[in-house]
Amino acid sequence: DIQMTQSPSSLSASVGDRVTITCQASQDISNYLNWYQQKPGKAPKLLIYDASNLETGVPSRFSGSGSGTGFTFTISSLQPEDIATYYCQQYDNLPPTFGQGTRLEIK
Amino acid sequence: EVQLVESGGGLVQPGRSLRLSCTASGFTFRDYAISWVRQAPGKGLEWVGLIRNKAYGGTTEYAASVKGRFTISRDDSKSIAYLQLNSLQSEDTAVYYCTPGVVATMPHLDSWGQGTLVTVSS
């Protein structure tokens, strides 16, 4: 199985900050990578697919980049409603695998 | 509007069985594979398995942790996918979600239900 390693596991930032999360795949996954946002008690919500494509309706302050084994997720200006846990997920090979998650808090 | 609704969760004793349902609407259900993903309390997301659409044989794939115990099926006439959970263990306690996402889709589609909680306890 492909291992997805996210960092950091938790992050505290201020409103307006630029926030970056990284995800490393244990082997080349091309650009078959999703980024999800999950708020407490809610289902995951897709933000970015194919590593860099913004899902319809998602604010443009969210972005993703990378290919191969290294990927980055960025929030350009953190908003209070962005408090959540974020997961990367590869879909190059079965089984689909998720990173362990990054818990984002407001400082 | 794309919608998925999971149902069938509840409290079940170890070793017993449960069947979950995923009722879909707002998209052409028969054209998409459906995955089940679970999340144990306070933990991350774990893919459980999927069923392909009929064009790809309607075949199934499972995570090693549930293979031989869980079975996924689908009824395209009703736009419902099922997850049969047998020989349940305490480690299977989780919220179970269904989704056409987490795999490559054409056209692109990713939506999740609200989840249904399965609690395995005596």
mmCIF file of N, CA and C in Angstrom, chain A residues 12-107:
data_model
loop_
_atom_site.group_PDB
_atom_site.id
_atom_site.type_symbol
_atom_site.label_atom_id
_atom_site.label_comp_id
_atom_site.label_asym_id
_atom_site.label_seq_id
_atom_site.Cartn_x
_atom_site.Cartn_y
_atom_site.Cartn_z
ATOM 1 N N SER A 12 -1.077 25.798 14.455
ATOM 2 C CA SER A 12 -1.799 26.930 15.014
ATOM 3 C C SER A 12 -1.374 28.185 14.265
ATOM 4 N N ALA A 13 -2.339 28.929 13.743
ATOM 5 C CA ALA A 13 -2.025 30.110 12.957
ATOM 6 C C ALA A 13 -3.056 31.200 13.225
ATOM 7 N N SER A 14 -2.724 32.405 12.835
ATOM 8 C CA SER A 14 -3.610 33.547 13.045
ATOM 9 C C SER A 14 -4.438 33.832 11.807
ATOM 10 N N VAL A 15 -5.583 34.458 12.014
ATOM 11 C CA VAL A 15 -6.418 34.875 10.893
ATOM 12 C C VAL A 15 -5.586 35.760 9.967
ATOM 13 N N GLY A 16 -5.660 35.453 8.676
ATOM 14 C CA GLY A 16 -4.903 36.193 7.683
ATOM 15 C C GLY A 16 -3.568 35.571 7.326
ATOM 16 N N ASP A 17 -3.103 34.622 8.134
ATOM 17 C CA ASP A 17 -1.819 33.962 7.850
ATOM 18 C C ASP A 17 -1.913 33.091 6.610
ATOM 19 N N ARG A 18 -0.760 32.875 6.006
ATOM 20 C CA ARG A 18 -0.618 31.881 4.958
ATOM 21 C C ARG A 18 -0.256 30.565 5.637
ATOM 22 N N VAL A 19 -1.004 29.511 5.293
ATOM 23 C CA VAL A 19 -0.830 28.209 5.929
ATOM 24 C C VAL A 19 -0.453 27.183 4.858
ATOM 25 N N THR A 20 0.541 26.370 5.173
ATOM 26 C CA THR A 20 0.997 25.354 4.229
ATOM 27 C C THR A 20 1.088 24.000 4.916
ATOM 28 N N ILE A 21 0.551 22.997 4.252
ATOM 29 C CA ILE A 21 0.612 21.602 4.707
ATOM 30 C C ILE A 21 1.277 20.795 3.598
ATOM 31 N N THR A 22 2.139 19.876 3.987
ATOM 32 C CA THR A 22 2.798 19.048 2.984
ATOM 33 C C THR A 22 2.363 17.594 3.116
ATOM 34 N N CYS A 23 2.462 16.885 2.018
ATOM 35 C CA CYS A 23 2.082 15.474 1.964
ATOM 36 C C CYS A 23 3.110 14.754 1.100
ATOM 37 N N GLN A 24 3.668 13.691 1.626
ATOM 38 C CA GLN A 24 4.672 12.909 0.918
ATOM 39 C C GLN A 24 4.131 11.506 0.677
ATOM 40 N N ALA A 25 4.203 11.071 -0.584
ATOM 41 C CA ALA A 25 3.780 9.716 -0.928
ATOM 42 C C ALA A 25 4.990 8.786 -0.937
ATOM 43 N N SER A 26 4.772 7.529 -0.567
ATOM 44 C CA SER A 26 5.880 6.570 -0.489
ATOM 45 C C SER A 26 6.344 6.090 -1.865
ATOM 46 N N GLN A 27 5.572 6.405 -2.909
ATOM 47 C CA GLN A 27 5.992 6.139 -4.275
ATOM 48 C C GLN A 27 5.290 7.128 -5.202
ATOM 49 N N ASP A 28 5.736 7.159 -6.432
ATOM 50 C CA ASP A 28 5.200 8.105 -7.409
ATOM 51 C C ASP A 28 3.705 7.871 -7.622
ATOM 52 N N ILE A 29 2.908 8.911 -7.396
ATOM 53 C CA ILE A 29 1.465 8.818 -7.619
ATOM 54 C C ILE A 29 1.013 9.800 -8.701
ATOM 55 N N SER A 30 1.949 10.281 -9.506
ATOM 56 C CA SER A 30 1.632 11.279 -10.537
ATOM 57 C C SER A 30 0.926 12.468 -9.873
ATOM 58 N N ASN A 31 -0.266 12.803 -10.346
ATOM 59 C CA ASN A 31 -1.008 13.895 -9.717
ATOM 60 C C ASN A 31 -2.330 13.405 -9.128
ATOM 61 N N TYR A 32 -2.386 12.101 -8.807
ATOM 62 C CA TYR A 32 -3.631 11.520 -8.312
ATOM 63 C C TYR A 32 -3.770 11.735 -6.815
ATOM 64 N N LEU A 33 -4.010 12.984 -6.467
ATOM 65 C CA LEU A 33 -4.060 13.375 -5.066
ATOM 66 C C LEU A 33 -5.229 14.305 -4.798
ATOM 67 N N ASN A 34 -5.953 13.988 -3.723
ATOM 68 C CA ASN A 34 -7.037 14.831 -3.232
ATOM 69 C C ASN A 34 -6.628 15.494 -1.922
ATOM 70 N N TRP A 35 -7.221 16.646 -1.653
ATOM 71 C CA TRP A 35 -7.145 17.279 -0.329
ATOM 72 C C TRP A 35 -8.571 17.466 0.184
ATOM 73 N N TYR A 36 -8.806 16.977 1.405
ATOM 74 C CA TYR A 36 -10.114 17.082 2.033
ATOM 75 C C TYR A 36 -10.032 17.956 3.278
ATOM 76 N N GLN A 37 -11.148 18.599 3.555
ATOM 77 C CA GLN A 37 -11.350 19.342 4.793
ATOM 78 C C GLN A 37 -12.440 18.627 5.589
ATOM 79 N N GLN A 38 -12.198 18.420 6.876
ATOM 80 C CA GLN A 38 -13.224 17.816 7.712
ATOM 81 C C GLN A 38 -13.397 18.624 8.992
ATOM 82 N N LYS A 39 -14.627 19.085 9.195
ATOM 83 C CA LYS A 39 -14.967 19.781 10.432
ATOM 84 C C LYS A 39 -15.583 18.789 11.405
ATOM 85 N N PRO A 40 -15.493 19.058 12.703
ATOM 86 C CA PRO A 40 -15.979 18.102 13.710
ATOM 87 C C PRO A 40 -17.429 17.686 13.473
ATOM 88 N N GLY A 41 -17.654 16.384 13.477
ATOM 89 C CA GLY A 41 -19.000 15.850 13.313
ATOM 90 C C GLY A 41 -19.535 15.886 11.899
ATOM 91 N N LYS A 42 -18.700 16.277 10.957
ATOM 92 C CA LYS A 42 -19.134 16.384 9.556
ATOM 93 C C LYS A 42 -18.355 15.430 8.665
ATOM 94 N N ALA A 43 -18.906 15.191 7.483
ATOM 95 C CA ALA A 43 -18.216 14.373 6.495
ATOM 96 C C ALA A 43 -17.068 15.163 5.874
ATOM 97 N N PRO A 44 -16.071 14.475 5.380
ATOM 98 C CA PRO A 44 -15.013 15.175 4.635
ATOM 99 C C PRO A 44 -15.584 15.899 3.424
ATOM 100 N N LYS A 45 -14.961 17.010 3.103
ATOM 101 C CA LYS A 45 -15.363 17.806 1.937
ATOM 102 C C LYS A 45 -14.151 17.957 1.027
ATOM 103 N N LEU A 46 -14.311 17.635 -0.228
ATOM 104 C CA LEU A 46 -13.209 17.746 -1.180
ATOM 105 C C LEU A 46 -12.931 19.211 -1.490
ATOM 106 N N LEU A 47 -11.659 19.582 -1.402
ATOM 107 C CA LEU A 47 -11.250 20.939 -1.758
ATOM 108 C C LEU A 47 -10.450 20.971 -3.054
ATOM 109 N N ILE A 48 -9.518 20.045 -3.184
ATOM 110 C CA ILE A 48 -8.590 19.995 -4.306
ATOM 111 C C ILE A 48 -8.544 18.573 -4.841
ATOM 112 N N TYR A 49 -8.610 18.408 -6.161
ATOM 113 C CA TYR A 49 -8.436 17.093 -6.773
ATOM 114 C C TYR A 49 -7.388 17.187 -7.867
ATOM 115 N N ASP A 50 -6.879 16.037 -8.279
ATOM 116 C CA ASP A 50 -5.786 16.002 -9.253
ATOM 117 C C ASP A 50 -4.643 16.941 -8.838
ATOM 118 N N ALA A 51 -4.396 16.991 -7.562
ATOM 119 C CA ALA A 51 -3.297 17.724 -6.932
ATOM 120 C C ALA A 51 -3.437 19.240 -6.940
ATOM 121 N N SER A 52 -4.081 19.790 -7.972
ATOM 122 C CA SER A 52 -4.079 21.252 -8.079
ATOM 123 C C SER A 52 -5.396 21.843 -8.571
ATOM 124 N N ASN A 53 -6.381 21.006 -8.841
ATOM 125 C CA ASN A 53 -7.662 21.511 -9.341
ATOM 126 C C ASN A 53 -8.601 21.852 -8.187
ATOM 127 N N LEU A 54 -9.110 23.070 -8.216
ATOM 128 C CA LEU A 54 -10.008 23.527 -7.168
ATOM 129 C C LEU A 54 -11.415 22.972 -7.423
ATOM 130 N N GLU A 55 -11.967 22.316 -6.431
ATOM 131 C CA GLU A 55 -13.328 21.799 -6.551
ATOM 132 C C GLU A 55 -14.300 22.965 -6.721
ATOM 133 N N THR A 56 -15.354 22.742 -7.500
ATOM 134 C CA THR A 56 -16.357 23.772 -7.734
ATOM 135 C C THR A 56 -16.927 24.281 -6.419
ATOM 136 N N GLY A 57 -16.987 25.603 -6.293
ATOM 137 C CA GLY A 57 -17.573 26.213 -5.112
ATOM 138 C C GLY A 57 -16.610 26.438 -3.964
ATOM 139 N N VAL A 58 -15.400 25.954 -4.083
ATOM 140 C CA VAL A 58 -14.403 26.118 -3.012
ATOM 141 C C VAL A 58 -13.694 27.464 -3.189
ATOM 142 N N PRO A 59 -13.540 28.221 -2.106
ATOM 143 C CA PRO A 59 -12.896 29.536 -2.221
ATOM 144 C C PRO A 59 -11.484 29.453 -2.794
ATOM 145 N N SER A 60 -11.127 30.493 -3.512
ATOM 146 C CA SER A 60 -9.842 30.493 -4.217
ATOM 147 C C SER A 60 -8.639 30.674 -3.286
ATOM 148 N N ARG A 61 -8.865 30.914 -2.006
ATOM 149 C CA ARG A 61 -7.727 30.995 -1.078
ATOM 150 C C ARG A 61 -7.110 29.615 -0.833
ATOM 151 N N PHE A 62 -7.813 28.555 -1.247
ATOM 152 C CA PHE A 62 -7.276 27.206 -1.138
ATOM 153 C C PHE A 62 -6.578 26.835 -2.452
ATOM 154 N N SER A 63 -5.421 26.220 -2.356
ATOM 155 C CA SER A 63 -4.718 25.783 -3.561
ATOM 156 C C SER A 63 -3.850 24.570 -3.253
ATOM 157 N N GLY A 64 -3.496 23.858 -4.289
ATOM 158 C CA GLY A 64 -2.639 22.690 -4.140
ATOM 159 C C GLY A 64 -1.633 22.639 -5.262
ATOM 160 N N SER A 65 -0.502 21.992 -4.999
ATOM 161 C CA SER A 65 0.530 21.848 -6.018
ATOM 162 C C SER A 65 1.308 20.568 -5.768
ATOM 163 N N GLY A 66 2.125 20.226 -6.759
ATOM 164 C CA GLY A 66 2.999 19.073 -6.620
ATOM 165 C C GLY A 66 2.650 17.956 -7.582
ATOM 166 N N SER A 67 3.567 17.017 -7.701
ATOM 167 C CA SER A 67 3.356 15.806 -8.497
ATOM 168 C C SER A 67 4.428 14.798 -8.121
ATOM 169 N N GLY A 68 4.193 13.566 -8.463
ATOM 170 C CA GLY A 68 5.165 12.532 -8.121
ATOM 171 C C GLY A 68 5.000 12.062 -6.687
ATOM 172 N N THR A 69 5.877 12.516 -5.804
ATOM 173 C CA THR A 69 5.799 12.094 -4.405
ATOM 174 C C THR A 69 5.627 13.249 -3.427
ATOM 175 N N GLY A 70 5.798 14.477 -3.866
ATOM 176 C CA GLY A 70 5.712 15.611 -2.951
ATOM 177 C C GLY A 70 4.615 16.589 -3.324
ATOM 178 N N PHE A 71 3.786 16.941 -2.337
ATOM 179 C CA PHE A 71 2.613 17.776 -2.579
ATOM 180 C C PHE A 71 2.469 18.815 -1.479
ATOM 181 N N THR A 72 1.865 19.941 -1.855
ATOM 182 C CA THR A 72 1.661 21.043 -0.917
ATOM 183 C C THR A 72 0.233 21.543 -1.031
ATOM 184 N N PHE A 73 -0.347 21.835 0.125
ATOM 185 C CA PHE A 73 -1.677 22.439 0.210
ATOM 186 C C PHE A 73 -1.510 23.774 0.914
ATOM 187 N N THR A 74 -2.125 24.818 0.366
ATOM 188 C CA THR A 74 -1.946 26.164 0.911
ATOM 189 C C THR A 74 -3.285 26.865 1.087
ATOM 190 N N ILE A 75 -3.401 27.549 2.217
ATOM 191 C CA ILE A 75 -4.479 28.511 2.421
ATOM 192 C C ILE A 75 -3.800 29.872 2.411
ATOM 193 N N SER A 76 -4.164 30.718 1.472
ATOM 194 C CA SER A 76 -3.407 31.962 1.276
ATOM 195 C C SER A 76 -3.661 32.978 2.385
ATOM 196 N N SER A 77 -4.872 32.972 2.933
ATOM 197 C CA SER A 77 -5.214 33.906 4.005
ATOM 198 C C SER A 77 -6.225 33.215 4.907
ATOM 199 N N LEU A 78 -5.763 32.723 6.037
ATOM 200 C CA LEU A 78 -6.586 31.890 6.908
ATOM 201 C C LEU A 78 -7.805 32.649 7.417
ATOM 202 N N GLN A 79 -8.962 31.993 7.321
ATOM 203 C CA GLN A 79 -10.210 32.553 7.829
ATOM 204 C C GLN A 79 -10.703 31.707 9.016
ATOM 205 N N PRO A 80 -11.499 32.291 9.906
ATOM 206 C CA PRO A 80 -11.966 31.531 11.086
ATOM 207 C C PRO A 80 -12.711 30.247 10.709
ATOM 208 N N GLU A 81 -13.416 30.263 9.593
ATOM 209 C CA GLU A 81 -14.186 29.080 9.189
ATOM 210 C C GLU A 81 -13.314 27.962 8.623
ATOM 211 N N ASP A 82 -12.016 28.224 8.501
ATOM 212 C CA ASP A 82 -11.107 27.194 7.973
ATOM 213 C C ASP A 82 -10.616 26.244 9.062
ATOM 214 N N ILE A 83 -11.040 26.466 10.285
ATOM 215 C CA ILE A 83 -10.649 25.572 11.377
ATOM 216 C C ILE A 83 -11.244 24.202 11.126
ATOM 217 N N ALA A 84 -10.349 23.226 11.000
ATOM 218 C CA ALA A 84 -10.762 21.877 10.589
ATOM 219 C C ALA A 84 -9.528 20.987 10.604
ATOM 220 N N THR A 85 -9.750 19.725 10.269
ATOM 221 C CA THR A 85 -8.644 18.801 10.006
ATOM 222 C C THR A 85 -8.582 18.572 8.502
ATOM 223 N N TYR A 86 -7.363 18.577 7.965
ATOM 224 C CA TYR A 86 -7.156 18.437 6.533
ATOM 225 C C TYR A 86 -6.423 17.127 6.255
ATOM 226 N N TYR A 87 -6.888 16.436 5.221
ATOM 227 C CA TYR A 87 -6.307 15.152 4.836
ATOM 228 C C TYR A 87 -5.898 15.166 3.367
ATOM 229 N N CYS A 88 -4.730 14.633 3.081
ATOM 230 C CA CYS A 88 -4.400 14.301 1.701
ATOM 231 C C CYS A 88 -4.789 12.839 1.468
ATOM 232 N N GLN A 89 -5.007 12.488 0.212
ATOM 233 C CA GLN A 89 -5.426 11.121 -0.133
ATOM 234 C C GLN A 89 -4.995 10.800 -1.552
ATOM 235 N N GLN A 90 -4.346 9.645 -1.737
ATOM 236 C CA GLN A 90 -3.916 9.263 -3.081
ATOM 237 C C GLN A 90 -4.917 8.303 -3.696
ATOM 238 N N TYR A 91 -5.088 8.423 -5.007
ATOM 239 C CA TYR A 91 -5.960 7.492 -5.718
ATOM 240 C C TYR A 91 -5.271 6.964 -6.980
ATOM 241 N N ASP A 92 -3.941 6.895 -6.917
ATOM 242 C CA ASP A 92 -3.209 6.300 -8.035
ATOM 243 C C ASP A 92 -3.343 4.787 -8.028
ATOM 244 N N ASN A 93 -3.263 4.205 -6.850
ATOM 245 C CA ASN A 93 -3.345 2.746 -6.686
ATOM 246 C C ASN A 93 -4.381 2.396 -5.631
ATOM 247 N N LEU A 94 -4.978 1.199 -5.808
ATOM 248 C CA LEU A 94 -5.789 0.660 -4.720
ATOM 249 C C LEU A 94 -4.855 -0.004 -3.704
ATOM 250 N N PRO A 95 -5.157 0.098 -2.405
ATOM 251 C CA PRO A 95 -6.271 0.843 -1.828
ATOM 252 C C PRO A 95 -5.997 2.338 -1.782
ATOM 253 N N PRO A 96 -7.039 3.153 -1.937
ATOM 254 C CA PRO A 96 -6.841 4.583 -1.692
ATOM 255 C C PRO A 96 -6.362 4.766 -0.254
ATOM 256 N N THR A 97 -5.405 5.630 -0.053
ATOM 257 C CA THR A 97 -4.867 5.818 1.289
ATOM 258 C C THR A 97 -4.818 7.304 1.629
ATOM 259 N N PHE A 98 -5.017 7.566 2.923
ATOM 260 C CA PHE A 98 -5.078 8.920 3.434
ATOM 261 C C PHE A 98 -3.851 9.237 4.284
ATOM 262 N N GLY A 99 -3.490 10.510 4.304
ATOM 263 C CA GLY A 99 -2.546 10.962 5.306
ATOM 264 C C GLY A 99 -3.207 10.918 6.669
ATOM 265 N N GLN A 100 -2.414 11.113 7.699
ATOM 266 C CA GLN A 100 -2.923 10.997 9.062
ATOM 267 C C GLN A 100 -3.718 12.220 9.502
ATOM 268 N N GLY A 101 -3.678 13.277 8.699
ATOM 269 C CA GLY A 101 -4.451 14.471 9.002
ATOM 270 C C GLY A 101 -3.615 15.567 9.638
ATOM 271 N N THR A 102 -4.012 16.805 9.376
ATOM 272 C CA THR A 102 -3.404 17.983 9.996
ATOM 273 C C THR A 102 -4.511 18.781 10.652
ATOM 274 N N ARG A 103 -4.434 18.919 11.975
ATOM 275 C CA ARG A 103 -5.433 19.685 12.706
ATOM 276 C C ARG A 103 -5.015 21.140 12.730
ATOM 277 N N LEU A 104 -5.864 21.987 12.189
ATOM 278 C CA LEU A 104 -5.570 23.409 12.075
ATOM 279 C C LEU A 104 -6.380 24.189 13.108
ATOM 280 N N GLU A 105 -5.673 24.989 13.909
ATOM 281 C CA GLU A 105 -6.324 25.779 14.949
ATOM 282 C C GLU A 105 -5.998 27.249 14.754
ATOM 283 N N ILE A 106 -6.848 28.074 15.308
ATOM 284 C CA ILE A 106 -6.611 29.520 15.281
ATOM 285 C C ILE A 106 -5.798 29.913 16.521
ATOM 286 N N LYS A 107 -4.753 30.702 16.288
ATOM 287 C CA LYS A 107 -3.912 31.172 17.398
ATOM 288 C C LYS A 107 -4.602 32.326 18.119
#
